Coordinates of C-alpha atoms in Angstrom, one line a residue:
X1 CA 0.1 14.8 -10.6
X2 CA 3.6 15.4 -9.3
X3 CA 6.5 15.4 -11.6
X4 CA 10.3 15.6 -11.0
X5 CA 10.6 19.1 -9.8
X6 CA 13.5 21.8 -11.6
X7 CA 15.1 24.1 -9.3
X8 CA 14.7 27.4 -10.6
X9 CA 15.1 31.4 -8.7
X10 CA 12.9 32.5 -5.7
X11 CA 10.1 33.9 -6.5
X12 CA 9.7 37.9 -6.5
X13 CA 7.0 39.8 -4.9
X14 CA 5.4 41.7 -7.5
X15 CA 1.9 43.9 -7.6
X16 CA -0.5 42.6 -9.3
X17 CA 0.1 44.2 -12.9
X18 CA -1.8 43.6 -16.2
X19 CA -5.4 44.8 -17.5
X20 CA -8.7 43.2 -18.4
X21 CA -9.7 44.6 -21.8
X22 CA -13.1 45.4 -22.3
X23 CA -15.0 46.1 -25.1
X24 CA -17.4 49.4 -25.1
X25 CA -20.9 48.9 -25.7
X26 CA -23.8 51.3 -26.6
X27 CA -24.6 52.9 -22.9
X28 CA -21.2 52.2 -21.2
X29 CA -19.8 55.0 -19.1
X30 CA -16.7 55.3 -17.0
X31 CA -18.3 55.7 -13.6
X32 CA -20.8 52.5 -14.8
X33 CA -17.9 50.4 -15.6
X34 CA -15.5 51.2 -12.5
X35 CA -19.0 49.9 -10.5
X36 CA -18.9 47.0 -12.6
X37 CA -15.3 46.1 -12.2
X38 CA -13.8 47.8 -9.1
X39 CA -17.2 48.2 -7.0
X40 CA -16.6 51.9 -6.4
X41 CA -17.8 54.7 -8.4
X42 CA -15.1 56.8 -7.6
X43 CA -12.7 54.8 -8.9
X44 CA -13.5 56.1 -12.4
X45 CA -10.8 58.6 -13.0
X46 CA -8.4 55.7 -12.8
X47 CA -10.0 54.3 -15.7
X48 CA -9.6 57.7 -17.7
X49 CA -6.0 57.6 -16.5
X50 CA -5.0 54.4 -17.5
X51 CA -6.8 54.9 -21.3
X52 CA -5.8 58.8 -21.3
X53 CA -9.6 59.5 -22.6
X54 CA -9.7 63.0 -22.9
X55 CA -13.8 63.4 -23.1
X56 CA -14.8 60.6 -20.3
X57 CA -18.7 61.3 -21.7
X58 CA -18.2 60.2 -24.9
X59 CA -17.0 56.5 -25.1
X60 CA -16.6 54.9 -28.4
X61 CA -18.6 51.6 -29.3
X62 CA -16.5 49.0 -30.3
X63 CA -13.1 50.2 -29.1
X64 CA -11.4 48.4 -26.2
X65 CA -10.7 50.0 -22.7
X66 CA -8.2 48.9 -20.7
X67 CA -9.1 47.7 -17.0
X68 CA -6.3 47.9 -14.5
X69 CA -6.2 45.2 -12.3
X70 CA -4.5 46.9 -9.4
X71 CA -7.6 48.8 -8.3
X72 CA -10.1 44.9 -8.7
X73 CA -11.1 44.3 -5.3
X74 CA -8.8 41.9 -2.9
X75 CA -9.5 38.5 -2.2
X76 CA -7.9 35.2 -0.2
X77 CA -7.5 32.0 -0.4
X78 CA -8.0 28.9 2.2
X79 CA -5.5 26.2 2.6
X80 CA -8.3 23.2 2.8
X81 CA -5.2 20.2 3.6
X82 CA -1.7 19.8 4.2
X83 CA -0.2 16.8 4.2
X84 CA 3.4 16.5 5.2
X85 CA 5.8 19.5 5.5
X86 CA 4.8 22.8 3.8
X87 CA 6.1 26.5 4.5
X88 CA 4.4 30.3 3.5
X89 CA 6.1 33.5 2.9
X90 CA 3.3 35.3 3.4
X91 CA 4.7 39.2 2.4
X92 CA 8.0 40.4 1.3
X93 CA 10.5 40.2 4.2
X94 CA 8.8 37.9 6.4
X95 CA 9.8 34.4 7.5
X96 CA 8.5 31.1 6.6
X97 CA 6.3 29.9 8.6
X98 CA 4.7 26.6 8.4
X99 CA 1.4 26.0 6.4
X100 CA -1.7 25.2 8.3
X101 CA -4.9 23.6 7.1
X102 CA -7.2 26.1 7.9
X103 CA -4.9 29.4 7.3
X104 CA -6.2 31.9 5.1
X105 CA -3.2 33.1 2.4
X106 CA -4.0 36.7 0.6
X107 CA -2.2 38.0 -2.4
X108 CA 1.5 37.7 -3.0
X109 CA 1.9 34.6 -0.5
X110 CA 4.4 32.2 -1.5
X111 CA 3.7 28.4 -0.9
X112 CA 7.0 25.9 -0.6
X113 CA 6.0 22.2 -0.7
X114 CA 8.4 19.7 0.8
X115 CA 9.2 16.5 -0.6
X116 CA 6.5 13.2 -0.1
X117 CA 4.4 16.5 0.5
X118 CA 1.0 17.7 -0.7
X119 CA -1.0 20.7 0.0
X120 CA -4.6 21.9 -1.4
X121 CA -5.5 25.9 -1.3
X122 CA -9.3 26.5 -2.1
X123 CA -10.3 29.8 -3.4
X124 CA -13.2 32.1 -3.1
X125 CA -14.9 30.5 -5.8
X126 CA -14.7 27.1 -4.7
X127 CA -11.7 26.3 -7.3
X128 CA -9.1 23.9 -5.7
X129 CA -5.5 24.2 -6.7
X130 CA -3.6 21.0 -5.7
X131 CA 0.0 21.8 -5.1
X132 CA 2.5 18.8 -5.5
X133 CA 5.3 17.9 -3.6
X134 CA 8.6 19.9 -4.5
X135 CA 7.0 22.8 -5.5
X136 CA 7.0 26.9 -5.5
X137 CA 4.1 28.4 -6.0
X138 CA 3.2 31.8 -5.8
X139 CA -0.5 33.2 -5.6
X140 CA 0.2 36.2 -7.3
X141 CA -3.3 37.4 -8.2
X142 CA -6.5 37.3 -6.3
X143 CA -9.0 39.5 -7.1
X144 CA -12.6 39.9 -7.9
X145 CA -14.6 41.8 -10.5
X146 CA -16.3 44.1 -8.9
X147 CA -18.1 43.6 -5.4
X148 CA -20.1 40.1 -6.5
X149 CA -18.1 38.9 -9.7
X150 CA -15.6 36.4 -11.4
X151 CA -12.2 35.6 -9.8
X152 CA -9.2 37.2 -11.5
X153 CA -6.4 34.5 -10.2
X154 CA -2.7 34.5 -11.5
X155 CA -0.3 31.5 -10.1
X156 CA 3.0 32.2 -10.9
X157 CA 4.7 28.5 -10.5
X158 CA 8.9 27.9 -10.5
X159 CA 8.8 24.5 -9.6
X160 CA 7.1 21.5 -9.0
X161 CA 3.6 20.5 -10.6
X162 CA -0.3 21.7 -10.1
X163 CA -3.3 20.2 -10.3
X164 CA -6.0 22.6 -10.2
X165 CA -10.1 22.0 -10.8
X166 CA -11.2 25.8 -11.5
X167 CA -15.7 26.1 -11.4
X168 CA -18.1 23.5 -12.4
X169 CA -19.1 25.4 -15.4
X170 CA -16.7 27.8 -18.0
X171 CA -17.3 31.0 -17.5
X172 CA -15.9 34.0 -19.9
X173 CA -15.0 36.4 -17.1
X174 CA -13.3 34.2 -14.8
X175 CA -10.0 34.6 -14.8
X176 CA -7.5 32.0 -14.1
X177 CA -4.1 31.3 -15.0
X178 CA -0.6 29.3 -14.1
X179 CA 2.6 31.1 -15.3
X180 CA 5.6 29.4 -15.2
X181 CA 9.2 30.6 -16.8
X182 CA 8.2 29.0 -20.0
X183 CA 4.8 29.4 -20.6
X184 CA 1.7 30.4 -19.6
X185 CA -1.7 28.5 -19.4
X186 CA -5.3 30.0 -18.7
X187 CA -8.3 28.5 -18.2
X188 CA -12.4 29.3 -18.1
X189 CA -13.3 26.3 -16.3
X190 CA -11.7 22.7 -16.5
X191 CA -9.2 20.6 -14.6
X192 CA -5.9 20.3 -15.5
X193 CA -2.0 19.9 -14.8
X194 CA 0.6 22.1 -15.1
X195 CA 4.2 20.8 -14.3
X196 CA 7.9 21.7 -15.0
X197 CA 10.5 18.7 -15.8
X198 CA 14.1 18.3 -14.8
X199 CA 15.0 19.6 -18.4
X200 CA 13.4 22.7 -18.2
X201 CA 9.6 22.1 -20.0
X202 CA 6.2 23.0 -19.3
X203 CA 3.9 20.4 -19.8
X204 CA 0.2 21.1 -19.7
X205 CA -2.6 18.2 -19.7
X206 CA -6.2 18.6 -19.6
X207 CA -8.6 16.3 -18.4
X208 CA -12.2 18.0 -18.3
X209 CA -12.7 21.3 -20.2
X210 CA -10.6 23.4 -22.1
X211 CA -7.3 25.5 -21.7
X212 CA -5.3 28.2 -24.1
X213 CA -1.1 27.6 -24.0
X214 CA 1.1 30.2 -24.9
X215 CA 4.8 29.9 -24.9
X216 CA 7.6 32.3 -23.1
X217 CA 8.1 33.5 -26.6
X218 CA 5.0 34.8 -27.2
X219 CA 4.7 33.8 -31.0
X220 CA 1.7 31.1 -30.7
X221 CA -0.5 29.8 -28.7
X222 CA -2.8 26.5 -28.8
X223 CA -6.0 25.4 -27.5
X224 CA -5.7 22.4 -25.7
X225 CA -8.9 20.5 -24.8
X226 CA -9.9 17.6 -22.6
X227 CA -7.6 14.3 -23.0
X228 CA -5.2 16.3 -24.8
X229 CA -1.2 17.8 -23.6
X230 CA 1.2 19.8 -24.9
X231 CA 5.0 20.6 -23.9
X232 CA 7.1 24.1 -24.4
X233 CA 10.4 23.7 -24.5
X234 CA 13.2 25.4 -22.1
X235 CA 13.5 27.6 -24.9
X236 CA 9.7 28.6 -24.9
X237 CA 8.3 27.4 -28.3
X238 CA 5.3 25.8 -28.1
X239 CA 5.0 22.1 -29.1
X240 CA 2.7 20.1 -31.1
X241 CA -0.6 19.0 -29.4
X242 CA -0.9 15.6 -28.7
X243 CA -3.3 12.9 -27.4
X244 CA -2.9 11.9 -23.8
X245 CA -2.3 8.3 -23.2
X246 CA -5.9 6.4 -21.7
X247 CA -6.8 5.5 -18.3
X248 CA -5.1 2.7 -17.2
X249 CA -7.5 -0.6 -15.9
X250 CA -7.7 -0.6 -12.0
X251 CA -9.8 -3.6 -12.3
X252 CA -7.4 -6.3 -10.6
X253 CA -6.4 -4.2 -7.7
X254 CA -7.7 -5.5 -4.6
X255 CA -10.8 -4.1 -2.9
X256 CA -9.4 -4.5 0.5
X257 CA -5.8 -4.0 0.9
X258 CA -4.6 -6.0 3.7
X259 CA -0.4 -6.0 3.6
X260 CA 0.4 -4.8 6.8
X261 CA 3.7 -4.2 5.2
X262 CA 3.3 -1.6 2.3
X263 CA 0.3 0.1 -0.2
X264 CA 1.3 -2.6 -2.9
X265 CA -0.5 -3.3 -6.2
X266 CA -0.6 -4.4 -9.7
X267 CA -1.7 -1.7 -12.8
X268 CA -2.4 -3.0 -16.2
X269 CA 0.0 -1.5 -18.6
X270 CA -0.5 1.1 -20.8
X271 CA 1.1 0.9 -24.5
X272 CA 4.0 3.4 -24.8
X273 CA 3.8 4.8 -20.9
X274 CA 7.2 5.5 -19.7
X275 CA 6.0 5.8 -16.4
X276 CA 3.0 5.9 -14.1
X277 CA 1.7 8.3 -11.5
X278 CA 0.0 7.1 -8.5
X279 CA -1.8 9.0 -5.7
X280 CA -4.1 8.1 -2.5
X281 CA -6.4 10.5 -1.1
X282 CA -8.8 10.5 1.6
X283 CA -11.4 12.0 -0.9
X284 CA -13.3 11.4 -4.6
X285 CA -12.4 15.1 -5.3
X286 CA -8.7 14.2 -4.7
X287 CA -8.1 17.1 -2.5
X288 CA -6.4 15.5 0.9
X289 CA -4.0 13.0 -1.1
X290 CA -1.8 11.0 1.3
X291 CA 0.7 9.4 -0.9
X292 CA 2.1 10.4 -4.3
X293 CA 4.9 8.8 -6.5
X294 CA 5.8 7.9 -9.9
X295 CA 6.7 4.5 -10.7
X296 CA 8.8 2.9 -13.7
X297 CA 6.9 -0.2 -14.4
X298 CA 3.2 -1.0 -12.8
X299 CA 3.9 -2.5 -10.1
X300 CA 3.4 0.3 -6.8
X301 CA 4.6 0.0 -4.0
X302 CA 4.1 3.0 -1.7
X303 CA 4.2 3.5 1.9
X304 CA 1.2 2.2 4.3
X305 CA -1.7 4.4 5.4
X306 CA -4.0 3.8 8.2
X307 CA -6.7 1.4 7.7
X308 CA -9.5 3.3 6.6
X309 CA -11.6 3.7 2.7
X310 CA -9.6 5.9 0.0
X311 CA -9.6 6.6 -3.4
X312 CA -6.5 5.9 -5.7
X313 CA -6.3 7.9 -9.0
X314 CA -3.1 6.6 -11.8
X315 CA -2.2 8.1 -14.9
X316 CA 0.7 6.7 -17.6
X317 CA 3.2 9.0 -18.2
X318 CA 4.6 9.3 -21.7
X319 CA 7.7 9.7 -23.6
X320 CA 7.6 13.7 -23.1
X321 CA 6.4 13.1 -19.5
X322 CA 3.0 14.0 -20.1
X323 CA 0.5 12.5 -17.8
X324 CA -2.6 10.9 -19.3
X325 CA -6.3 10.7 -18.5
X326 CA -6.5 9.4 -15.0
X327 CA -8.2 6.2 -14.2
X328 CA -9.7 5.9 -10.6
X329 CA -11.6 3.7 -8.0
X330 CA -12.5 3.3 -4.2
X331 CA -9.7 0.9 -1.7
X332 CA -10.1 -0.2 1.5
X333 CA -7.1 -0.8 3.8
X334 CA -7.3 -3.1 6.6
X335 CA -4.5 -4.3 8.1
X336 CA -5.1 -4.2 11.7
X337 CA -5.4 -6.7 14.0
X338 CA -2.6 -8.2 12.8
X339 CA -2.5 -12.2 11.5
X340 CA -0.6 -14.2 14.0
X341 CA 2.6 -16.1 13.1
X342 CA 2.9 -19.5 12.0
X343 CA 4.9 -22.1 14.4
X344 CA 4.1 -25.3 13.0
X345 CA 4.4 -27.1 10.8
X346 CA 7.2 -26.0 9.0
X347 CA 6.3 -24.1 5.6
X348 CA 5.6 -27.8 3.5
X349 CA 5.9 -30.1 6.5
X350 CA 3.9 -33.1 7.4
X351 CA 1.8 -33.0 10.5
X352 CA 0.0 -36.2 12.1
X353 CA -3.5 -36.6 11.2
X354 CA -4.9 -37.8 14.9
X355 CA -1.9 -36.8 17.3
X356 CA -0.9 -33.2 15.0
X357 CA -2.2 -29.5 15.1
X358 CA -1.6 -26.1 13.5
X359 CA 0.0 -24.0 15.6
X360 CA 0.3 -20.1 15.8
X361 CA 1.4 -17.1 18.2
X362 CA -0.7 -14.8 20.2
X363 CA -0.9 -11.1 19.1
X364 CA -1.4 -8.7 21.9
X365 CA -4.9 -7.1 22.5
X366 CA -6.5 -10.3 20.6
X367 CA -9.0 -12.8 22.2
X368 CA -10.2 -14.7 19.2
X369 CA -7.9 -16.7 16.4
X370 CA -9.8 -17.8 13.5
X371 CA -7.9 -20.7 11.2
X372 CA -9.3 -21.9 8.0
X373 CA -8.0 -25.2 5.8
X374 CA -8.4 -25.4 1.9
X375 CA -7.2 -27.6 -0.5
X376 CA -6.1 -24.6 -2.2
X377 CA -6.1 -20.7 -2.6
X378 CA -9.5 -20.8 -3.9
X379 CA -11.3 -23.0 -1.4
X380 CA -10.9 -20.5 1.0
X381 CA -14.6 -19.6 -0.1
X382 CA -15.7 -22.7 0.9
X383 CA -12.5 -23.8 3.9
X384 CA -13.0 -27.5 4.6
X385 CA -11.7 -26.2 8.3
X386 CA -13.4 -23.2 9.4
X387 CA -12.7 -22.7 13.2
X388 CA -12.6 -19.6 16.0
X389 CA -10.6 -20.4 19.3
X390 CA -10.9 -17.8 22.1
X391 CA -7.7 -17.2 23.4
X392 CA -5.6 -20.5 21.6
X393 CA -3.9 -19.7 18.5
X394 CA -4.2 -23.6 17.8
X395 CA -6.8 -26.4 15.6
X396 CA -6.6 -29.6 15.3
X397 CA -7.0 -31.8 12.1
X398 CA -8.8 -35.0 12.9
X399 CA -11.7 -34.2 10.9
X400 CA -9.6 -34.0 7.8
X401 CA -8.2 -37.0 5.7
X402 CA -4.7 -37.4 4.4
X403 CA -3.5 -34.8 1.7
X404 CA -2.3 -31.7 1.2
X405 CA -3.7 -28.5 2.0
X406 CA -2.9 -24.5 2.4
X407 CA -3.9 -23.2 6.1
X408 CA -4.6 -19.7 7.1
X409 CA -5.0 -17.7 10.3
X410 CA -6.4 -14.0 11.7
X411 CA -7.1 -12.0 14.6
X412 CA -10.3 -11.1 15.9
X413 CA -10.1 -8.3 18.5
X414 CA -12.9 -6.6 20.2
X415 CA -13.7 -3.5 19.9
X416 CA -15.2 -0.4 22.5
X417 CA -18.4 -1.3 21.6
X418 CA -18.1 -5.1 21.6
X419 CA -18.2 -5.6 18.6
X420 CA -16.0 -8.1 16.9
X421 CA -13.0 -6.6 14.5
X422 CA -11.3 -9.4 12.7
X423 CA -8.1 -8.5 11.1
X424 CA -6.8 -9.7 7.8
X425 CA -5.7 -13.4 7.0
X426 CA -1.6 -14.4 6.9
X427 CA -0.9 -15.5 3.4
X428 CA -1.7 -19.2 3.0
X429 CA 0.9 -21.9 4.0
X430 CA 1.6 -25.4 2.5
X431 CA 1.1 -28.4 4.9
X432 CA 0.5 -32.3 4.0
X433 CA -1.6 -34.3 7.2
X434 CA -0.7 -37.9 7.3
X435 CA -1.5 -40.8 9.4
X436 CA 1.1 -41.5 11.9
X437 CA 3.0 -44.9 11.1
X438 CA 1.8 -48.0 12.4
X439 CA 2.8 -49.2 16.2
X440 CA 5.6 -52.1 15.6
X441 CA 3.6 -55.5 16.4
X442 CA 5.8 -57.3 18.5
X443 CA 3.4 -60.4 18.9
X444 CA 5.6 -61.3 15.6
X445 CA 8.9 -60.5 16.6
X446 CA 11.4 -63.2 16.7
X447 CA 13.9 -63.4 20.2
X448 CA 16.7 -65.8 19.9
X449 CA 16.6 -67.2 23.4
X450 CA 19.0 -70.0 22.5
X451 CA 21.7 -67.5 21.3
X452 CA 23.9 -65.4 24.0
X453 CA 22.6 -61.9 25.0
X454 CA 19.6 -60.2 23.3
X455 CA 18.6 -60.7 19.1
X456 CA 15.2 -59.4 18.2
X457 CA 13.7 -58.6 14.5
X458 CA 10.3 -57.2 13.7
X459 CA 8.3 -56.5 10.5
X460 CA 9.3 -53.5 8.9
X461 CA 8.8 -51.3 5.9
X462 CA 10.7 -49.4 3.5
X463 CA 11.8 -45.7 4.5
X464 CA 11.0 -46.3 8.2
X465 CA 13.4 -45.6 11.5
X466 CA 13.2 -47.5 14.5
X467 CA 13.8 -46.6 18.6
X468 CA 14.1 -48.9 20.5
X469 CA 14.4 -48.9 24.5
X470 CA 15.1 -51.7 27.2
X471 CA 14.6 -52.2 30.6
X472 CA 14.4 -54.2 33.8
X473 CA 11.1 -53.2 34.4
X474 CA 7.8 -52.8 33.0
X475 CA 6.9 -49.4 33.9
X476 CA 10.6 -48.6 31.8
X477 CA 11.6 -46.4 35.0
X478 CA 15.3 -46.6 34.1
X479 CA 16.2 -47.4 30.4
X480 CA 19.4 -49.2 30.0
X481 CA 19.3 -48.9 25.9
X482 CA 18.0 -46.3 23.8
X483 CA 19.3 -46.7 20.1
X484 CA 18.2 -45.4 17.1
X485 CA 18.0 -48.0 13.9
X486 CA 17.9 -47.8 10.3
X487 CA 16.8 -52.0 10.0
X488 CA 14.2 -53.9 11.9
X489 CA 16.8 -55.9 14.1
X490 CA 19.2 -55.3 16.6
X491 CA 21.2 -57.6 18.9
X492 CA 23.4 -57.1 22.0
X493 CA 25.5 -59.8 23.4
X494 CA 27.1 -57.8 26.4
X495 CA 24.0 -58.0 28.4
X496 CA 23.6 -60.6 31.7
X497 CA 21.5 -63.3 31.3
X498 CA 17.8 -62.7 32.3
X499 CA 14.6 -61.2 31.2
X500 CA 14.2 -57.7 30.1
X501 CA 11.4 -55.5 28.5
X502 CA 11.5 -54.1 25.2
X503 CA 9.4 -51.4 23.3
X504 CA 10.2 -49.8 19.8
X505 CA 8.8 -46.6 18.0
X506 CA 8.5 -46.2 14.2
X507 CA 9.5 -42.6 12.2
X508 CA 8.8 -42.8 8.7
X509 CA 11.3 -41.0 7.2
X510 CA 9.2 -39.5 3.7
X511 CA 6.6 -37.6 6.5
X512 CA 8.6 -37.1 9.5
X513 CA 5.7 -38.5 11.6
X514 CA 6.5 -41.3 14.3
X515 CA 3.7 -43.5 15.9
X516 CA 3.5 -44.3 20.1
X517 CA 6.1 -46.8 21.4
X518 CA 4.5 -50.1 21.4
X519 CA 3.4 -51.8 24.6
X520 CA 6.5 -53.6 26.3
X521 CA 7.2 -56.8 25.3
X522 CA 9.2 -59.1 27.8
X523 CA 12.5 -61.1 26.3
X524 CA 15.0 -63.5 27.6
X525 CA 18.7 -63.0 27.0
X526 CA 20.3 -66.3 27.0
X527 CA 23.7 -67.3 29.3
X528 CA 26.8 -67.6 27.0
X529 CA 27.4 -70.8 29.1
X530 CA 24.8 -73.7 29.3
X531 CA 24.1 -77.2 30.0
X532 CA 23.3 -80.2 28.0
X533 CA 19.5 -79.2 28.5
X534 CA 20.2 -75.7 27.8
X535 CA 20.0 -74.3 31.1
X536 CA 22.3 -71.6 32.0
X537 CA 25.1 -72.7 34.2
X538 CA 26.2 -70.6 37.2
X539 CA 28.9 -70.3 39.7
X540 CA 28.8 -71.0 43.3
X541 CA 28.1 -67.0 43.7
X542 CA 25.1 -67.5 41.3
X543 CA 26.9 -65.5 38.9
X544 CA 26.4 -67.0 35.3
X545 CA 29.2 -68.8 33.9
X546 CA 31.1 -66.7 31.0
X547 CA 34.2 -68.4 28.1
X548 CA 37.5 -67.5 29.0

């Protein structure tokens, strides 16, 4: 896993230098071993050179000879994935160039990684090395023993972090190791990490298999095996070994991720992590990882990848920045179609049971909306309102009583094949459905015709609103009142004498609901001047009579 990366001197091209020590056996012979190791007979004298044997025909059994790893045969490595930006320096005085998947890298090439970065390089044997982001890496060995044998590999690593998974199996004459400025760890066959910290340590971790730590300063070295760590210090001396902090639980993080937003999830926390590592491949083997961080608490939050199935592997981190044993399962993203919007009602409003609908926008290159009703988040299982509209991002609620509910809604687009592809549901949204308020029933409202102008009261209830409208005519083609009301009464006295039409509207004010306007009623407004029978008296114009 990645770690915060220390900035350290460019890496030197060097030949390969070192020996493989072997130890003579009853029957060994120069030109027999320089087969064995170098695949070339004729290599022997190099042999003799190296160990200064005067008498190459007599070799002692039991004494070590010295194997010079110049003359192993040349090998190369693959880059299997590149994700993001990564450069090569393939030979001393060349460019940069950029790293391809695909490009072979031989001996002495030098890999920079570039932040939010991540490449894999496989080698001959199969071994992967997973190179995190900010990091320098040098392979600075790859050979072979003899024409058919083990790797001999040497990475010499100045910054940044590796993961590498060398063979299946441990194998004594494979050689493999990671150098860094303050220690040095080699390996028969495991997986491990090797990283360097902002203060300067080298921190090795072991998940499957076994590895040997030796410090800068060259005065111990430790075992380390699987679920175990150690650090060396920016001095070099070799640290305690130490447990490595458990998997965390994966268990609660969602199957299918569907934030079209951001790659966002919950961990379990581990006791005593400082910290925890996250990454997102492509593949079980974790070999094309898309997304890498380290987070402070458990919650993760990392950019969005395509929709698509991955793996996501996390580790805690402890106090000395060591990660622990990784814990890791299979996620799906889908995030596309996307939901549509909600447009009403409001987030908690109050719709109308028989005249109300739920209401969302079209999303472009969608035919199909599917909305669902619950009572709650959990009765999405079983949605009391289950309903596909081709084309309308709409549903009405008739069919449901009074209450309230959560509704959701998704996009179903087709695909080439015709095929339906539904897209992830919006988040659920609060609504209450209510029954609009009842029409006023002006059969009982009172109209004082014996009083000048208009007076009319109704029934009412508590927490209801009234409109009301008047007119000449029937059909209420011109309105010459429209007032809103708080009481069940109103009365105008500048009005002519004659008959009128009325209709009122209720709002109740706790839903926000309003029912139709009634049916007009017809009222009489009376003259202010009458006679003795309590007739409206006129003019000789026919204009009623008015008080001075």
């Amino acid at each position: 896993m990645a770690s915060v990366a220390m900035a350290l001197p460019a890496l030197a091209f060097a030949q390969p230098d070192g020996f493989i020590e072997h130890r003579i056996k009853q029957g060994d012979t120069l030109e027999r071993l320089a087969t064995e190791f170098y695949g070339d007979v004729k290599l022997w004298p190099e042999l003799q050179k190296s160990n200064q044997i005067t008498n190459p025909k007599h070799l002692q059994p039991g004494s070590t000879l010295r194997i010079p790893v110049k003359f192993l045969p040349l090998q190369s490595a693959e880059v299997s994935f590149v994700q993001g930006q990564a450069s090569v320096t393939a030979k001393p005085g060349a460019e940069p160039a950029e790293l391809k998947a695909g490009q072979k890298l031989g001996e002495g090439a030098q890999i920079k990684v570039a932040p939010d970065s991540f490449v894999t390089v496989k080698l001959a044997d199969g071994s992967l090395i997973r190179i995190q982001a900010q990091s320098d890496v040098q392979l600075q060995q790859l050979r072979r023993k003899g024409r058919a044998g083990s790797l001999q590999s040497v990475l010499e690593m100045q910054q940044g972090s590796v993961n590498a998974t060398v063979g299946t199996e441990p194998d004594p004459s494979r050689k493999f190791e990671v150098r860094t400025p303050r220690a040095t760890t080699s390996v028969r066959g495991t997986t491990f990490d090797v990283s360097l910290t902002n203060g300067g340590n080298a921190l090795s971790s072991v998940t499957h298999g076994t590895v040997s730590v030796q410090g800068s300063d060259k005065k111990n070295a430790a075992v380390i095996n699987q679920g175990q760590g150690v650090a060396v210090s920016s001095d070099g001396q070799l640290g305690q070994t130490k447990d490595l902090l458990p998997s965390p639980d994966l268990s609660k993080i969602p199957d299918t991720m569907e934030d079209s937003n951001f790659l966002s999830f919950q961990i379990e926390p581990v006791q005593q992590a400082s910290a925890y590592q996250v990454q997102v491949a492509r593949d079980e083997s974790m070999s094309e990882v898309l997304r890498s961080g380290t987070f402070e608490s458990a919650q993760v939050r990392m950019k969005l990848v395509d929709d698509g199935n991955y793996y996501v592997v996390a580790r805690a981190v402890d106090g000395q920045q060591l990660p622990g044993m990784p814990a890791k399962r299979a996620l799906k993203v889908k995030t596309q179609p996307p939901p549509p919007l909600y447009q009403q009602p409001a987030p908690g409003g109050t719709t109308s049971r028989t005249s109300g609908s739920l209401q969302c926008t079209p999303v472009s290159g969608v035919q199909t909306y599917r909305i669902q009703v619950a009572t709650d988040a959990t009765g999405f299982a079983q949605p009391l309102l289950d309903q596909k509209n081709s084309g309308d991002c709409s549903a009405l609620l008739a069919s449901l009583p009074v209450g309230s509910y959560l509704w959701r809604a998704a996009s179903i687009r087709q695909l080439s094949d015709g095929s339906p592809d539904q897209g992830p549901f919006s988040k659920p949204q609060a609504f209450k459905l209510a029954d609009n308020p009842a029409t006023p029933d002006l059969s009982a409202m009172n109209s004082a015709e014996d009083i000048p102008g208009l007076h009319l009261q109704w029934p009412g209830e508590a927490a209801q609103t009234y409109q009301l409208q008047v007119s000449r005519t029937e059909d209420f083609a011109q309105i010459l009142s429209d007032e809103k009301l708080d009481k069940p009464l109103w009365s105008a006295t500048d009005v002519k004498p004659g008959t009128y039409y009325v209709r009122i509207k209720t709002l109740d004010t706790a839903t926000g609901l309003e029912s139709p306007f009634s049916a007009a009623r017809q009222v009489r407004a009376a003259a202010e001047v009458q006679s003795a029978f309590g007739l409206p008296l006129t003019s000789s114009d026919g204009e009623p009579l008015t008080r001075k």
